[in-house]
Amino acid sequence: MELLIVRHGESVANADGRMQGQSDYPLSEAGERQAALLGRFLKNAGLRFDAAYTSPLTRARATALALTTALGMPEAQLTPDLSELHAGSLQGLTRPEIDASFPTFMRRGLSELGDFSEYGGESYDDVQTRVARLKARWHEAHSSAGHRVLVVAHGGTNFHLVKALVCDPVPRVMSLKFGNCTATLVRMRERRGQHLGEIVFHLPVDLLGGAAGEGLVGVF
């Protein structure tokens, strides 16, 4: 099985520099262009998918629709476990606002990132449980050799998902940048009795001629 894991295009909140979490924001005009650009690339590359899944949040759904339309395939299945991490009271705030109201977050070490329980959001373990459900679901549904799955989600979710697919044990810290519309192809393999993934490519949209977009993924 192969999974192409895509972060949504730039949203209006990304453009404003806001922490989104599970707050629902639409794509910006730049984000719509990014999604269309990636869709054309996937079509021209001749990639075909047996299934598609998307976060139910608007920015991911719109990105997924652009991709499935370009590829001439059915719309992606809405998958709540692909929603972005809930960031609690940080949601909707800019960096300066977070620094002013929740300065401890800005001073956190790398090993503390990805846990928002202190701010009324999801804990690290909550997110890992979500990821485990996704892995089990896809392993059951798409274990046949040659199956390729399209997944559209978010920077935080994709970070947790990719490291859980390719690492054992799963590290708390990993360095892999997920810009807007970055596409990561993970190939799952049986190796010595273990089902583990390998990253085949990690493609930022700026290599296709679009602006990458940053959002607040650096804070995460």
mmCIF file of C-alpha atoms in Angstrom:
data_model
loop_
_atom_site.group_PDB
_atom_site.id
_atom_site.type_symbol
_atom_site.label_atom_id
_atom_site.label_comp_id
_atom_site.label_asym_id
_atom_site.label_seq_id
_atom_site.Cartn_x
_atom_site.Cartn_y
_atom_site.Cartn_z
ATOM 1 C CA MET A 1 0.000 0.000 0.000
ATOM 2 C CA GLU A 2 1.079 3.544 -0.733
ATOM 3 C CA LEU A 3 -0.341 6.680 0.875
ATOM 4 C CA LEU A 4 -0.013 10.159 -0.616
ATOM 5 C CA ILE A 5 -0.427 12.429 2.391
ATOM 6 C CA VAL A 6 -1.210 16.055 1.479
ATOM 7 C CA ARG A 7 -1.471 19.148 3.633
ATOM 8 C CA HIS A 8 -4.288 21.506 2.619
ATOM 9 C CA GLY A 9 -3.576 24.629 0.593
ATOM 10 C CA GLU A 10 -3.072 27.995 2.242
ATOM 11 C CA SER A 11 -6.113 29.095 4.246
ATOM 12 C CA VAL A 12 -7.136 32.633 5.087
ATOM 13 C CA ALA A 13 -5.938 31.971 8.641
ATOM 14 C CA ASN A 14 -2.540 30.817 7.337
ATOM 15 C CA ALA A 15 -2.314 34.071 5.412
ATOM 16 C CA ASP A 16 -3.124 36.008 8.608
ATOM 17 C CA GLY A 17 -0.628 33.984 10.679
ATOM 18 C CA ARG A 18 -3.248 32.415 12.969
ATOM 19 C CA MET A 19 -3.149 29.136 14.844
ATOM 20 C CA GLN A 20 -6.080 27.246 13.349
ATOM 21 C CA GLY A 21 -6.451 23.986 15.201
ATOM 22 C CA GLN A 22 -9.982 22.748 14.569
ATOM 23 C CA SER A 23 -11.381 26.211 13.852
ATOM 24 C CA ASP A 24 -12.855 26.125 10.368
ATOM 25 C CA TYR A 25 -11.320 28.481 7.805
ATOM 26 C CA PRO A 26 -11.630 28.396 3.995
ATOM 27 C CA LEU A 27 -8.797 28.376 1.516
ATOM 28 C CA SER A 28 -7.349 31.687 0.422
ATOM 29 C CA GLU A 29 -7.091 32.449 -3.296
ATOM 30 C CA ALA A 30 -3.446 31.363 -3.082
ATOM 31 C CA GLY A 31 -4.544 28.094 -1.458
ATOM 32 C CA GLU A 32 -7.001 27.418 -4.268
ATOM 33 C CA ARG A 33 -4.201 27.940 -6.789
ATOM 34 C CA GLN A 34 -1.919 25.594 -4.838
ATOM 35 C CA ALA A 35 -4.542 22.839 -4.800
ATOM 36 C CA ALA A 36 -5.184 23.241 -8.535
ATOM 37 C CA LEU A 37 -1.446 23.150 -9.227
ATOM 38 C CA LEU A 38 -0.968 19.944 -7.249
ATOM 39 C CA GLY A 39 -4.010 18.402 -8.919
ATOM 40 C CA ARG A 40 -2.541 19.068 -12.371
ATOM 41 C CA PHE A 41 0.793 17.630 -11.289
ATOM 42 C CA LEU A 42 -0.773 14.404 -10.001
ATOM 43 C CA LYS A 43 -2.829 14.027 -13.173
ATOM 44 C CA ASN A 44 0.146 14.663 -15.470
ATOM 45 C CA ALA A 45 2.266 12.248 -13.429
ATOM 46 C CA GLY A 46 -0.312 9.549 -14.120
ATOM 47 C CA LEU A 47 -0.920 8.799 -10.443
ATOM 48 C CA ARG A 48 -4.095 6.849 -9.742
ATOM 49 C CA PHE A 49 -5.716 6.201 -6.370
ATOM 50 C CA ASP A 50 -7.971 3.436 -5.109
ATOM 51 C CA ALA A 51 -9.511 5.628 -2.391
ATOM 52 C CA ALA A 52 -9.346 9.127 -0.953
ATOM 53 C CA TYR A 53 -9.875 10.389 2.601
ATOM 54 C CA THR A 54 -10.051 13.936 3.912
ATOM 55 C CA SER A 55 -10.401 15.867 7.117
ATOM 56 C CA PRO A 56 -13.918 17.339 7.363
ATOM 57 C CA LEU A 57 -12.551 20.864 7.904
ATOM 58 C CA THR A 58 -13.294 23.194 5.002
ATOM 59 C CA ARG A 59 -9.701 23.956 4.009
ATOM 60 C CA ALA A 60 -8.895 20.245 3.679
ATOM 61 C CA ARG A 61 -12.178 19.327 1.982
ATOM 62 C CA ALA A 62 -11.699 22.027 -0.643
ATOM 63 C CA THR A 63 -8.149 20.851 -1.304
ATOM 64 C CA ALA A 64 -9.284 17.234 -1.568
ATOM 65 C CA LEU A 65 -12.081 18.190 -3.965
ATOM 66 C CA ALA A 66 -9.643 20.011 -6.234
ATOM 67 C CA LEU A 67 -7.420 16.918 -6.315
ATOM 68 C CA THR A 68 -10.146 14.318 -6.853
ATOM 69 C CA THR A 69 -11.747 16.476 -9.553
ATOM 70 C CA ALA A 70 -8.439 16.815 -11.386
ATOM 71 C CA LEU A 71 -7.913 13.052 -11.134
ATOM 72 C CA GLY A 72 -11.464 12.191 -12.218
ATOM 73 C CA MET A 73 -12.194 10.120 -9.125
ATOM 74 C CA PRO A 74 -15.000 10.102 -6.531
ATOM 75 C CA GLU A 75 -14.922 12.668 -3.742
ATOM 76 C CA ALA A 76 -12.833 11.858 -0.695
ATOM 77 C CA GLN A 77 -14.463 10.208 2.309
ATOM 78 C CA LEU A 78 -14.871 12.565 5.259
ATOM 79 C CA THR A 79 -12.729 11.223 8.094
ATOM 80 C CA PRO A 80 -12.976 13.002 11.472
ATOM 81 C CA ASP A 81 -9.756 11.393 12.733
ATOM 82 C CA LEU A 82 -7.902 13.429 10.081
ATOM 83 C CA SER A 83 -9.005 16.743 11.639
ATOM 84 C CA GLU A 84 -6.261 19.075 12.775
ATOM 85 C CA LEU A 85 -5.124 18.910 16.381
ATOM 86 C CA HIS A 86 -7.446 20.812 18.707
ATOM 87 C CA ALA A 87 -5.337 23.649 20.094
ATOM 88 C CA GLY A 88 -7.772 24.776 22.801
ATOM 89 C CA SER A 89 -7.540 28.436 23.747
ATOM 90 C CA LEU A 90 -4.746 29.030 21.227
ATOM 91 C CA GLN A 91 -7.088 28.595 18.284
ATOM 92 C CA GLY A 92 -7.609 31.736 16.241
ATOM 93 C CA LEU A 93 -4.674 33.599 17.802
ATOM 94 C CA THR A 94 -1.646 35.085 16.060
ATOM 95 C CA ARG A 95 1.917 34.579 17.296
ATOM 96 C CA PRO A 96 1.987 37.938 19.142
ATOM 97 C CA GLU A 97 -1.393 37.165 20.746
ATOM 98 C CA ILE A 98 -0.207 33.709 21.842
ATOM 99 C CA ASP A 99 2.990 35.194 23.221
ATOM 100 C CA ALA A 100 1.024 37.809 25.175
ATOM 101 C CA SER A 101 -1.677 35.513 26.569
ATOM 102 C CA PHE A 102 0.103 32.137 26.765
ATOM 103 C CA PRO A 103 3.833 32.849 26.950
ATOM 104 C CA THR A 104 4.621 29.365 28.257
ATOM 105 C CA PHE A 105 3.644 27.907 24.879
ATOM 106 C CA MET A 106 6.205 29.991 23.018
ATOM 107 C CA ARG A 107 8.944 28.881 25.424
ATOM 108 C CA ARG A 108 8.236 25.157 25.172
ATOM 109 C CA GLY A 109 10.947 22.728 24.171
ATOM 110 C CA LEU A 110 10.592 20.498 21.120
ATOM 111 C CA SER A 111 9.613 17.472 23.191
ATOM 112 C CA GLU A 112 6.617 19.365 24.611
ATOM 113 C CA LEU A 113 5.116 20.391 21.273
ATOM 114 C CA GLY A 114 2.089 18.523 19.972
ATOM 115 C CA ASP A 115 0.335 18.476 23.366
ATOM 116 C CA PHE A 116 -2.347 21.140 23.831
ATOM 117 C CA SER A 117 -4.011 19.746 26.963
ATOM 118 C CA GLU A 118 -2.596 22.590 29.087
ATOM 119 C CA TYR A 119 -4.635 25.004 26.966
ATOM 120 C CA GLY A 120 -7.859 23.000 26.854
ATOM 121 C CA GLY A 121 -7.018 21.127 23.656
ATOM 122 C CA GLU A 122 -5.888 17.634 22.743
ATOM 123 C CA SER A 123 -3.129 15.799 24.506
ATOM 124 C CA TYR A 124 -0.280 14.072 22.708
ATOM 125 C CA ASP A 125 -1.724 10.686 23.649
ATOM 126 C CA ASP A 126 -5.158 11.676 22.275
ATOM 127 C CA VAL A 127 -3.600 12.391 18.898
ATOM 128 C CA GLN A 128 -1.572 9.178 18.885
ATOM 129 C CA THR A 129 -4.796 7.252 19.528
ATOM 130 C CA ARG A 130 -6.375 8.906 16.500
ATOM 131 C CA VAL A 131 -3.379 8.032 14.356
ATOM 132 C CA ALA A 132 -3.468 4.409 15.510
ATOM 133 C CA ARG A 133 -7.128 4.157 14.444
ATOM 134 C CA LEU A 134 -6.274 5.530 10.996
ATOM 135 C CA LYS A 135 -3.395 3.108 10.535
ATOM 136 C CA ALA A 136 -5.548 0.132 11.521
ATOM 137 C CA ARG A 137 -8.402 1.231 9.245
ATOM 138 C CA TRP A 138 -6.204 1.645 6.190
ATOM 139 C CA HIS A 139 -4.237 -1.534 6.830
ATOM 140 C CA GLU A 140 -7.490 -3.494 6.877
ATOM 141 C CA ALA A 141 -9.034 -1.786 3.844
ATOM 142 C CA HIS A 142 -5.995 -1.340 1.604
ATOM 143 C CA SER A 143 -3.497 -4.060 2.448
ATOM 144 C CA SER A 144 -3.586 -5.442 -1.094
ATOM 145 C CA ALA A 145 -0.369 -4.960 -3.024
ATOM 146 C CA GLY A 146 -0.532 -1.960 -5.330
ATOM 147 C CA HIS A 147 -3.270 -0.087 -3.482
ATOM 148 C CA ARG A 148 -2.652 3.665 -3.391
ATOM 149 C CA VAL A 149 -4.580 5.987 -1.075
ATOM 150 C CA LEU A 150 -4.923 9.789 -1.154
ATOM 151 C CA VAL A 151 -5.083 11.477 2.267
ATOM 152 C CA VAL A 152 -5.706 15.226 2.734
ATOM 153 C CA ALA A 153 -5.302 16.692 6.200
ATOM 154 C CA HIS A 154 -3.279 19.254 8.160
ATOM 155 C CA GLY A 155 0.250 20.127 9.193
ATOM 156 C CA GLY A 156 -0.053 18.852 12.757
ATOM 157 C CA THR A 157 -2.012 15.744 11.842
ATOM 158 C CA ASN A 158 0.296 14.868 8.966
ATOM 159 C CA PHE A 159 3.342 15.284 11.195
ATOM 160 C CA HIS A 160 1.990 12.739 13.674
ATOM 161 C CA LEU A 161 0.729 10.434 10.932
ATOM 162 C CA VAL A 162 3.919 10.286 8.882
ATOM 163 C CA LYS A 163 6.216 9.699 11.838
ATOM 164 C CA ALA A 164 3.919 6.916 13.104
ATOM 165 C CA LEU A 165 3.990 5.268 9.680
ATOM 166 C CA VAL A 166 7.761 5.323 9.182
ATOM 167 C CA CYS A 167 9.243 5.081 12.689
ATOM 168 C CA ASP A 168 9.259 2.364 15.353
ATOM 169 C CA PRO A 169 9.245 3.277 18.127
ATOM 170 C CA VAL A 170 7.430 6.502 17.255
ATOM 171 C CA PRO A 171 9.650 9.430 18.286
ATOM 172 C CA ARG A 172 8.328 12.382 20.200
ATOM 173 C CA VAL A 173 10.397 14.726 18.024
ATOM 174 C CA MET A 174 10.918 14.542 14.268
ATOM 175 C CA SER A 175 12.001 17.258 11.832
ATOM 176 C CA LEU A 176 9.978 17.253 8.608
ATOM 177 C CA LYS A 177 8.473 20.431 7.200
ATOM 178 C CA PHE A 178 4.854 20.387 5.974
ATOM 179 C CA GLY A 179 4.179 23.552 3.985
ATOM 180 C CA ASN A 180 0.784 24.166 2.427
ATOM 181 C CA CYS A 181 -0.012 21.519 -0.213
ATOM 182 C CA THR A 182 3.155 19.545 0.519
ATOM 183 C CA ALA A 183 2.639 15.984 -0.757
ATOM 184 C CA THR A 184 4.373 13.064 0.990
ATOM 185 C CA LEU A 185 4.329 9.593 -0.539
ATOM 186 C CA VAL A 186 4.740 6.793 2.008
ATOM 187 C CA ARG A 187 5.143 3.202 0.835
ATOM 188 C CA MET A 188 4.160 0.572 3.385
ATOM 189 C CA ARG A 189 6.210 -2.639 3.380
ATOM 190 C CA GLU A 190 6.472 -5.853 5.315
ATOM 191 C CA ARG A 191 9.981 -6.000 6.714
ATOM 192 C CA ARG A 192 10.940 -8.924 8.935
ATOM 193 C CA GLY A 193 7.367 -9.414 10.023
ATOM 194 C CA GLN A 194 6.698 -5.711 10.635
ATOM 195 C CA HIS A 195 4.495 -3.362 8.597
ATOM 196 C CA LEU A 196 6.546 -0.171 8.263
ATOM 197 C CA GLY A 197 6.564 2.739 5.850
ATOM 198 C CA GLU A 198 9.297 4.494 3.924
ATOM 199 C CA ILE A 199 9.135 8.030 2.527
ATOM 200 C CA VAL A 200 9.414 7.844 -1.268
ATOM 201 C CA PHE A 201 9.156 11.603 -1.786
ATOM 202 C CA HIS A 202 8.273 14.743 0.160
ATOM 203 C CA LEU A 203 7.263 17.344 -2.418
ATOM 204 C CA PRO A 204 6.698 21.019 -1.528
ATOM 205 C CA VAL A 205 4.318 22.894 -3.799
ATOM 206 C CA ASP A 206 6.887 25.604 -4.546
ATOM 207 C CA LEU A 207 8.778 23.048 -6.667
ATOM 208 C CA LEU A 208 5.678 22.932 -8.871
ATOM 209 C CA GLY A 209 5.706 26.702 -9.318
ATOM 210 C CA GLY A 210 3.505 27.760 -6.413
ATOM 211 C CA ALA A 211 4.182 29.579 -3.144
ATOM 212 C CA ALA A 212 4.679 27.145 -0.266
ATOM 213 C CA GLY A 213 2.931 29.084 2.494
ATOM 214 C CA GLU A 214 3.920 28.765 6.128
ATOM 215 C CA GLY A 215 0.995 29.393 8.448
ATOM 216 C CA LEU A 216 1.834 28.578 12.064
ATOM 217 C CA VAL A 217 3.320 25.171 11.395
ATOM 218 C CA GLY A 218 6.608 26.446 12.831
ATOM 219 C CA VAL A 219 4.970 27.110 16.195
ATOM 220 C CA PHE A 220 3.539 23.607 16.285
#
